[in-house]
Short mmCIF file of C-alpha atoms in Angstrom, two decimals:
data_model
loop_
_atom_site.label_atom_id
_atom_site.label_comp_id
_atom_site.label_asym_id
_atom_site.label_seq_id
_atom_site.Cartn_x
_atom_site.Cartn_y
_atom_site.Cartn_z
CA MET X 84 64.82 96.11 29.26
CA ALA X 85 66.38 95.33 25.77
CA GLN X 86 64.11 93.25 23.58
CA LEU X 87 65.57 90.07 22.01
CA LEU X 88 64.43 89.47 18.42
CA ILE X 89 64.66 85.75 17.56
CA LEU X 90 65.03 85.25 13.83
CA PRO X 91 64.04 82.01 12.13
CA VAL X 92 66.79 79.81 10.62
CA SER X 93 66.04 79.49 6.76
CA GLY X 94 67.57 75.83 6.44
CA LYS X 95 69.57 76.63 3.08
CA ASN X 96 73.05 75.29 2.30
CA VAL X 97 76.03 77.69 2.73
CA SER X 98 79.13 77.27 0.36
CA LYS X 99 82.80 77.27 1.39
CA ASP X 100 83.43 80.49 -0.21
CA THR X 101 80.95 82.35 1.96
CA ASN X 102 82.32 80.85 5.06
CA LEU X 103 85.01 83.55 5.67
CA ILE X 104 82.60 86.40 4.90
CA LEU X 105 80.02 84.92 7.38
CA LEU X 106 82.81 84.50 10.03
CA LYS X 107 84.06 88.09 9.63
CA SER X 108 80.48 89.30 9.60
CA MET X 109 79.73 87.16 12.77
CA LYS X 110 82.70 88.77 14.49
CA LYS X 111 81.61 92.22 13.71
CA SER X 112 78.23 91.28 14.90
CA ILE X 113 79.46 89.95 18.09
CA TRP X 114 81.22 93.17 18.97
CA THR X 115 78.01 95.02 18.01
CA ILE X 116 76.01 92.93 20.24
CA VAL X 117 78.48 93.25 23.19
CA LEU X 118 78.60 97.02 22.56
CA THR X 119 74.77 97.22 22.46
CA VAL X 120 74.25 95.04 25.44
CA GLY X 121 76.91 97.09 27.37
CA LEU X 122 75.16 100.30 26.73
CA SER X 123 71.85 98.79 27.56
CA VAL X 124 73.20 97.60 30.90
CA LEU X 125 74.66 101.03 31.72
CA ALA X 126 71.34 102.69 30.80
CA SER X 127 69.31 100.31 32.72
CA ALA X 128 71.54 101.02 35.91
CA GLY X 129 71.28 104.62 35.32
CA VAL X 130 67.47 104.29 35.32
CA ALA X 131 67.52 102.00 38.21
CA LEU X 132 69.73 104.55 40.21
CA LEU X 133 67.38 107.49 39.22
CA VAL X 134 64.30 105.76 40.30
CA ASN X 135 66.04 104.57 43.53
CA ASN X 136 66.68 108.12 44.32
CA LEU X 137 63.29 109.29 43.50
CA SER X 138 61.87 106.50 45.70
CA ASN X 139 64.09 107.53 48.66
CA ARG X 140 63.19 111.17 48.10
CA SER X 141 59.38 110.29 48.09
CA ASN X 142 59.90 108.17 51.22
CA THR X 143 61.72 110.91 53.06
CA VAL X 144 58.78 113.40 52.23
CA ASN X 145 56.23 110.86 53.27
CA THR X 146 58.01 110.18 56.52
CA ALA X 147 58.69 113.96 57.25
CA SER X 148 55.07 115.24 56.59
CA GLY X 149 52.43 112.91 55.19
CA GLN X 150 50.49 116.14 54.42
CA ASP X 151 49.68 118.26 51.58
CA SER X 152 52.37 120.60 50.35
CA VAL X 153 52.65 123.56 47.97
CA VAL X 154 55.57 123.50 45.54
CA PRO X 155 56.50 126.22 43.13
CA ASP X 156 56.69 125.02 39.39
CA ALA X 157 59.65 126.67 37.64
CA ALA X 158 58.35 125.50 34.27
CA SER X 159 55.19 127.59 34.88
CA GLY X 160 56.74 130.67 35.81
CA GLY X 161 56.70 130.15 39.54
CA VAL X 162 53.14 129.20 39.75
CA GLU X 163 52.35 127.03 42.80
CA TYR X 164 50.81 123.53 42.65
CA ARG X 165 49.63 121.20 45.18
CA THR X 166 51.22 117.75 45.93
CA VAL X 167 49.74 115.12 48.17
CA ASN X 168 51.90 112.31 49.90
CA LEU X 169 49.80 109.22 50.51
CA SER X 170 50.92 106.56 52.80
CA ALA X 171 49.33 103.03 52.90
CA SER X 172 47.13 104.27 55.76
CA GLU X 173 45.57 106.83 53.54
CA TYR X 174 43.87 104.56 51.15
CA PRO X 175 40.20 103.77 51.99
CA ASP X 176 39.73 100.90 54.42
CA PHE X 177 36.35 101.13 55.96
CA THR X 178 36.30 98.13 58.20
CA TYR X 179 37.31 99.79 61.38
CA ALA X 180 34.75 102.68 60.95
CA ALA X 181 31.92 100.15 59.88
CA GLU X 182 32.55 97.65 62.71
CA ASN X 183 32.79 100.30 65.38
CA ALA X 184 29.76 102.54 64.32
CA VAL X 185 27.25 100.02 63.34
CA ASP X 186 26.40 99.05 66.90
CA ALA X 187 25.47 102.80 67.70
CA VAL X 188 22.93 102.85 64.83
CA VAL X 189 19.39 101.75 65.59
CA TYR X 190 16.06 101.02 63.88
CA VAL X 191 13.28 103.37 64.80
CA LYS X 192 9.70 102.16 64.42
CA VAL X 193 6.89 104.62 64.81
CA THR X 194 3.01 104.35 65.09
CA VAL X 195 1.09 107.26 63.61
CA GLN X 196 -2.55 107.94 63.95
CA SER X 197 -4.57 109.53 61.24
CA GLN X 198 -8.25 110.45 61.10
CA THR X 199 -10.29 109.60 57.98
CA GLN X 200 -13.88 110.08 56.82
CA MET X 201 -15.83 106.88 56.11
CA MET X 202 -18.80 106.87 54.02
CA TYR X 203 -21.53 104.28 54.68
CA ASN X 204 -24.50 103.50 52.40
CA ASP X 205 -26.65 102.17 55.10
CA PRO X 206 -30.29 103.20 55.72
CA PHE X 207 -30.07 102.67 59.38
CA LEU X 208 -26.97 104.66 59.70
CA ASP X 209 -28.37 107.48 57.51
CA LEU X 210 -31.39 107.71 59.94
CA PHE X 211 -28.90 108.70 62.73
CA PHE X 212 -26.10 110.43 60.88
CA GLY X 213 -28.11 111.82 57.99
CA GLY X 214 -25.86 110.43 55.47
CA GLN X 215 -22.87 112.03 56.77
CA SER X 216 -19.52 110.42 56.70
CA ILE X 217 -18.17 109.09 60.07
CA PRO X 218 -14.75 109.82 61.24
CA GLN X 219 -12.35 106.87 61.71
CA ILE X 220 -9.04 106.61 63.56
CA MET X 221 -6.57 104.70 61.39
CA GLU X 222 -3.11 103.56 62.65
CA ALA X 223 0.05 103.39 60.21
CA GLN X 224 3.52 102.16 60.82
CA ALA X 225 6.61 103.90 59.64
CA SER X 226 10.39 103.44 60.29
CA GLY X 227 13.72 105.18 60.20
CA SER X 228 16.99 105.18 61.87
CA GLY X 229 18.67 106.76 64.93
CA VAL X 230 22.15 107.07 66.52
CA ILE X 231 23.00 106.32 70.08
CA ILE X 232 24.86 109.18 71.59
CA SER X 233 25.22 108.35 75.22
CA GLN X 234 25.69 105.08 77.30
CA ASP X 235 22.40 105.76 79.18
CA GLY X 236 20.14 105.70 76.24
CA TYR X 237 19.99 109.06 74.55
CA ILE X 238 19.25 108.76 70.65
CA VAL X 239 19.23 111.35 68.00
CA THR X 240 17.17 111.03 64.90
CA ASN X 241 15.25 113.17 62.46
CA ASN X 242 12.10 115.07 63.59
CA HIS X 243 10.32 113.99 60.41
CA VAL X 244 10.72 110.40 61.50
CA ILE X 245 8.91 110.68 64.79
CA ASP X 246 6.62 113.66 63.68
CA GLY X 247 3.06 112.85 64.76
CA ALA X 248 3.96 109.52 66.33
CA THR X 249 1.89 108.07 69.16
CA LYS X 250 4.26 105.30 70.03
CA ILE X 251 8.10 105.19 69.29
CA GLU X 252 10.10 101.98 69.48
CA VAL X 253 13.77 101.48 69.09
CA VAL X 254 15.42 98.19 67.97
CA LEU X 255 19.19 97.90 68.79
CA ASN X 256 21.74 96.13 66.74
CA ASP X 257 21.34 93.11 69.00
CA ASN X 258 17.64 92.95 67.98
CA THR X 259 16.45 93.96 71.55
CA THR X 260 13.40 96.35 71.50
CA HIS X 261 12.99 99.28 73.78
CA GLU X 262 10.06 101.77 73.89
CA ALA X 263 11.39 105.39 73.56
CA THR X 264 10.09 108.70 74.92
CA LEU X 265 10.50 111.97 73.09
CA VAL X 266 12.86 114.24 74.90
CA GLY X 267 12.53 117.13 72.38
CA ARG X 268 12.64 118.01 68.75
CA ASP X 269 13.56 121.09 66.56
CA PRO X 270 11.75 121.26 63.18
CA ALA X 271 14.06 123.98 61.96
CA THR X 272 17.11 121.73 61.78
CA ASP X 273 14.96 118.37 61.55
CA ILE X 274 16.52 116.97 64.67
CA ALA X 275 14.75 115.10 67.39
CA LEU X 276 16.15 113.39 70.62
CA LEU X 277 14.90 110.17 72.07
CA LYS X 278 15.48 108.31 75.41
CA ILE X 279 15.34 104.57 76.00
CA GLU X 280 15.67 103.00 79.49
CA ALA X 281 18.90 100.99 78.92
CA GLY X 282 22.48 101.21 80.03
CA GLY X 283 25.98 100.02 78.82
CA LEU X 284 25.04 101.17 75.31
CA LYS X 285 27.82 101.74 72.69
CA PRO X 286 27.62 105.47 71.81
CA ILE X 287 29.22 106.71 68.67
CA PRO X 288 31.97 109.44 69.23
CA PHE X 289 31.32 112.86 67.77
CA GLY X 290 33.63 114.15 65.16
CA ASP X 291 34.02 117.66 63.74
CA SER X 292 31.80 118.40 60.63
CA ASP X 293 33.68 121.69 59.99
CA ASP X 294 36.95 119.76 59.33
CA LEU X 295 35.30 117.58 56.59
CA ARG X 296 37.09 118.00 53.20
CA LEU X 297 35.66 117.74 49.73
CA GLY X 298 36.31 114.44 48.38
CA GLU X 299 36.77 112.94 51.74
CA TRP X 300 35.25 109.28 52.13
CA VAL X 301 32.19 108.90 54.49
CA LEU X 302 29.82 105.91 55.32
CA ALA X 303 26.15 106.05 55.61
CA ILE X 304 24.64 103.65 58.15
CA GLY X 305 20.96 102.98 58.71
CA SER X 306 17.92 100.86 57.77
CA PRO X 307 16.76 101.66 54.13
CA PHE X 308 13.74 99.49 53.08
CA ASP X 309 13.90 97.91 56.57
CA LEU X 310 17.28 96.41 55.73
CA ARG X 311 18.90 96.99 59.25
CA SER X 312 22.44 98.05 59.58
CA THR X 313 23.19 98.68 55.97
CA ILE X 314 26.38 100.38 55.22
CA THR X 315 27.10 102.48 52.10
CA ALA X 316 30.21 104.47 51.17
CA GLY X 317 30.68 107.73 49.30
CA ILE X 318 32.68 111.04 49.29
CA VAL X 319 31.76 114.50 50.51
CA SER X 320 30.31 116.05 47.45
CA ALA X 321 29.69 119.48 48.75
CA LYS X 322 29.32 121.28 52.04
CA GLY X 323 26.89 124.13 53.23
CA ARG X 324 24.07 122.96 50.75
CA SER X 325 20.58 124.32 51.37
CA MET X 326 17.31 123.25 49.66
CA PRO X 327 14.43 125.02 48.36
CA ASN X 328 11.77 125.88 50.99
CA TYR X 329 8.34 125.43 49.71
CA THR X 330 6.45 125.43 53.15
CA GLY X 331 7.72 128.97 54.31
CA GLN X 332 8.58 127.42 57.72
CA PHE X 333 11.77 128.69 59.36
CA LYS X 334 14.81 126.32 58.54
CA VAL X 335 18.42 126.25 59.53
CA GLU X 336 20.29 124.29 56.63
CA SER X 337 23.72 123.73 55.93
CA PHE X 338 23.75 120.17 54.67
CA ILE X 339 26.72 117.80 53.92
CA GLN X 340 26.18 116.54 50.38
CA THR X 341 27.44 113.03 49.66
CA ASP X 342 27.03 110.37 46.95
CA ALA X 343 26.86 107.46 49.62
CA ALA X 344 23.48 105.77 48.68
CA VAL X 345 20.72 106.82 51.01
CA ASN X 346 17.08 105.60 50.60
CA PRO X 347 13.82 105.89 52.72
CA GLY X 348 14.62 104.47 56.03
CA ASN X 349 18.08 105.90 56.17
CA SER X 350 16.75 109.04 57.73
CA GLY X 351 18.13 109.68 61.31
CA GLY X 352 20.97 107.36 60.59
CA ALA X 353 24.76 107.99 60.88
CA LEU X 354 27.27 109.69 58.57
CA VAL X 355 30.62 108.66 59.81
CA ASN X 356 34.23 109.39 58.64
CA LYS X 357 37.08 106.87 58.20
CA THR X 358 37.82 106.77 61.92
CA GLY X 359 34.21 105.97 62.79
CA GLU X 360 33.26 109.37 64.12
CA LEU X 361 29.86 110.80 63.77
CA VAL X 362 29.96 113.78 61.32
CA GLY X 363 26.30 114.10 60.30
CA ILE X 364 22.71 112.73 60.32
CA ASN X 365 21.41 111.50 57.18
CA THR X 366 18.20 113.39 56.34
CA ALA X 367 17.15 113.79 52.72
CA ILE X 368 17.76 112.91 49.14
CA ILE X 369 17.06 114.68 45.80
CA SER X 370 15.42 112.42 43.34
CA GLN X 371 12.76 112.54 40.68
CA THR X 372 11.54 108.93 41.45
CA GLY X 373 11.73 109.02 45.30
CA GLN X 374 14.69 106.64 45.30
CA TYR X 375 18.30 107.34 45.52
CA ALA X 376 19.62 109.09 42.49
CA GLY X 377 23.19 109.87 43.72
CA TYR X 378 22.52 112.92 46.03
CA SER X 379 22.05 112.51 49.72
CA PHE X 380 22.21 115.13 52.47
CA ALA X 381 23.13 115.06 56.11
CA VAL X 382 22.74 117.50 59.13
CA PRO X 383 26.25 118.38 60.15
CA VAL X 384 27.15 117.02 63.66
CA ASN X 385 28.09 120.36 64.93
CA ILE X 386 24.59 121.64 64.48
CA VAL X 387 23.43 118.33 66.03
CA LYS X 388 25.59 118.86 69.08
CA LYS X 389 24.15 122.23 69.72
CA ILE X 390 20.55 121.28 69.34
CA THR X 391 20.81 118.03 71.38
CA GLY X 392 22.67 119.87 74.12
CA ASP X 393 19.97 122.52 74.27
CA LEU X 394 17.15 120.00 74.37
CA LEU X 395 18.91 118.14 77.17
CA GLN X 396 19.77 121.26 79.15
CA TYR X 397 16.54 123.44 78.59
CA GLY X 398 14.03 120.94 77.06
CA LYS X 399 13.83 123.24 74.01
CA VAL X 400 16.36 125.07 71.60
CA ARG X 401 17.48 128.32 72.70
CA ARG X 402 18.16 130.07 69.50
CA ALA X 403 20.11 133.39 69.33
CA VAL X 404 18.41 136.12 67.27
CA LEU X 405 20.17 139.01 65.27
CA GLY X 406 17.08 140.71 64.18
CA VAL X 407 17.40 141.34 60.45
CA ARG X 408 15.82 140.71 57.28
CA MET X 409 18.35 139.63 54.58
CA MET X 410 19.15 138.22 51.23
CA THR X 411 22.16 136.57 49.81
CA VAL X 412 24.32 138.96 47.63
CA ASP X 413 24.34 138.21 44.03
CA GLU X 414 26.01 139.56 41.02
CA LYS X 415 23.34 142.27 40.59
CA VAL X 416 23.49 143.43 44.05
CA ALA X 417 27.34 143.44 43.91
CA GLU X 418 27.26 145.58 40.77
CA GLU X 419 24.77 148.05 42.25
CA MET X 420 26.79 148.23 45.48
CA LYS X 421 30.07 148.35 43.72
CA LEU X 422 31.31 145.37 45.68
CA SER X 423 34.61 143.58 44.89
CA SER X 424 32.89 140.03 45.23
CA SER X 425 29.27 138.64 45.10
CA THR X 426 29.62 137.05 48.52
CA GLY X 427 27.92 138.13 51.79
CA VAL X 428 24.42 138.96 53.15
CA TYR X 429 22.51 142.14 52.15
CA ILE X 430 20.64 143.57 55.12
CA SER X 431 17.24 144.85 53.88
CA GLU X 432 15.67 145.62 57.26
CA VAL X 433 16.61 145.79 60.80
CA SER X 434 13.99 145.16 63.50
CA LYS X 435 13.51 147.84 66.19
CA GLY X 436 14.85 146.94 69.59
CA SER X 437 16.87 143.99 68.12
CA ALA X 438 20.31 142.86 68.77
CA ALA X 439 21.37 144.23 65.29
CA GLU X 440 19.86 147.69 66.05
CA LYS X 441 21.67 147.99 69.31
CA ALA X 442 24.86 146.95 67.61
CA GLY X 443 24.53 149.77 65.00
CA ILE X 444 23.77 147.46 61.98
CA LYS X 445 21.87 149.34 59.39
CA ALA X 446 19.62 148.48 56.43
CA GLY X 447 21.86 148.46 53.23
CA ASP X 448 24.72 146.94 54.99
CA ILE X 449 26.59 143.99 53.59
CA LEU X 450 27.43 141.52 56.33
CA ILE X 451 30.55 139.70 55.46
CA LYS X 452 31.85 138.14 58.73
CA VAL X 453 30.96 136.99 62.23
CA ASP X 454 33.77 136.65 64.60
CA GLY X 455 36.22 136.54 61.79
CA GLN X 456 34.41 133.76 60.03
CA ASP X 457 33.41 134.45 56.35
CA ILE X 458 29.78 134.63 55.57
CA ARG X 459 29.14 133.57 51.95
CA ASP X 460 25.21 133.72 51.98
CA ALA X 461 22.13 133.90 54.07
CA SER X 462 22.15 130.08 54.74
CA ALA X 463 25.75 130.36 56.12
CA LEU X 464 24.69 133.22 58.38
CA GLN X 465 21.61 131.24 59.84
CA VAL X 466 24.02 128.34 60.75
CA VAL X 467 26.52 130.70 62.36
CA ILE X 468 23.96 132.54 64.42
CA ASN X 469 22.25 129.36 65.30
CA SER X 470 25.57 128.27 66.99
CA TYR X 471 25.19 130.94 69.43
CA HIS X 472 22.91 131.29 72.61
CA PRO X 473 21.03 134.25 73.77
CA GLY X 474 23.37 136.51 75.83
CA ASP X 475 26.46 135.47 73.68
CA LYS X 476 28.58 138.22 72.18
CA ALA X 477 30.25 138.32 68.80
CA GLU X 478 31.84 140.83 66.45
CA ILE X 479 29.93 141.53 63.12
CA THR X 480 31.78 142.70 60.13
CA VAL X 481 29.85 144.79 57.54
CA LEU X 482 30.61 146.76 54.46
CA ARG X 483 28.93 150.24 54.52
CA ASP X 484 29.54 152.99 52.03
CA GLY X 485 32.77 151.38 50.74
CA ARG X 486 34.16 150.96 54.32
CA GLN X 487 34.53 147.91 56.45
CA LEU X 488 33.17 148.24 59.98
CA THR X 489 33.34 145.79 62.83
CA LEU X 490 30.53 146.05 65.39
CA PRO X 491 30.10 144.30 68.68
CA VAL X 492 26.73 142.64 69.21
CA GLU X 493 24.98 140.72 71.96
CA PHE X 494 22.48 138.26 70.66
CA LEU X 495 18.85 138.21 71.99
CA GLU X 496 16.17 135.58 72.32
CA SER X 497 12.97 135.41 70.55
CA ALA X 498 9.91 133.29 70.93
CA THR X 499 9.60 132.89 67.17
CA ASN X 500 12.20 131.12 65.03
CA ASN X 501 13.83 133.75 62.96
CA ILE X 502 17.26 135.21 62.31
#
């Protein structure tokens, strides 16, 4: 739009001799103004036409695809770049997901008993107990969250929420309280399954955690600090995360990392996507203070489905075993083995009589795929193997002496938790 400059009138007198000059000057100025305005109108019309064409093109693309597209950039020598077409429905609106998922998230109260040694300075007690401490049973209360996964009262939570509990109670979103029984638990994935005697409940639908994308919006629902039905939002920060294992216990970890605010009491609660589907169970945070510091972690729902399915069907987790010792391929191993990339799993040992030995896998092999799925590290291999049952078959792809081999394997079952 052309700017109009308003000049101030000076207020000075003008002589008759200058009237003609001013008139001629004014005529010339008028034509100049007319020409300038005309050009401005034409330019504005051209810009408007260009914007309209671009808008129509954009609307056409949105209507046709509404998805990501890859476009070659001639200016950069044909290098491809990504374009994203967003419709109004793509902008974050969490009301539907929150309102539909909140009733499926419950408050879990547990009673834990612990034994302590009490010292008494009483001569009478010293006479009988010889000055020894007397064991005392103490009760403590703890809490967490859980997620209803069936109309008849099955609830999933974290194993660490109910570990050591002598009594478990579940408070629904309508404030009704039910005593819960423990169906089963799996410390390796930190998942536990509870059952309450209730019907007509509102379970949360399962999503597909493998379909989650980096940067995708998610909601965390739980009861931090006893603040029930608290909802926070964040994005998927990373996938396939594992944490340092200081206890030496067998663990299967491939956490979804988000920046949704999670605090003590959120454990066992729901991580849902924008459509209100369960994509994970909130489990842990990394913090120097014990409170939320921007990093929260959830067990992917695809792992949860397998674990809860086993607990329901077998009463325990039936975990497939390959029978190898392994380590993640790093830059040093890749250099020594002359590998093209530093991804995959180095097989350091193969157990005798194991599924791996029967399949022909050898120490020194680099395992890179299972049924065509790329394996980046040892944690990823654990998760993939954990998705199979004993007796299932798969094709294992390894690198050996610079050659790529595909070997059929039938998984076995072990009494111990290992890979």
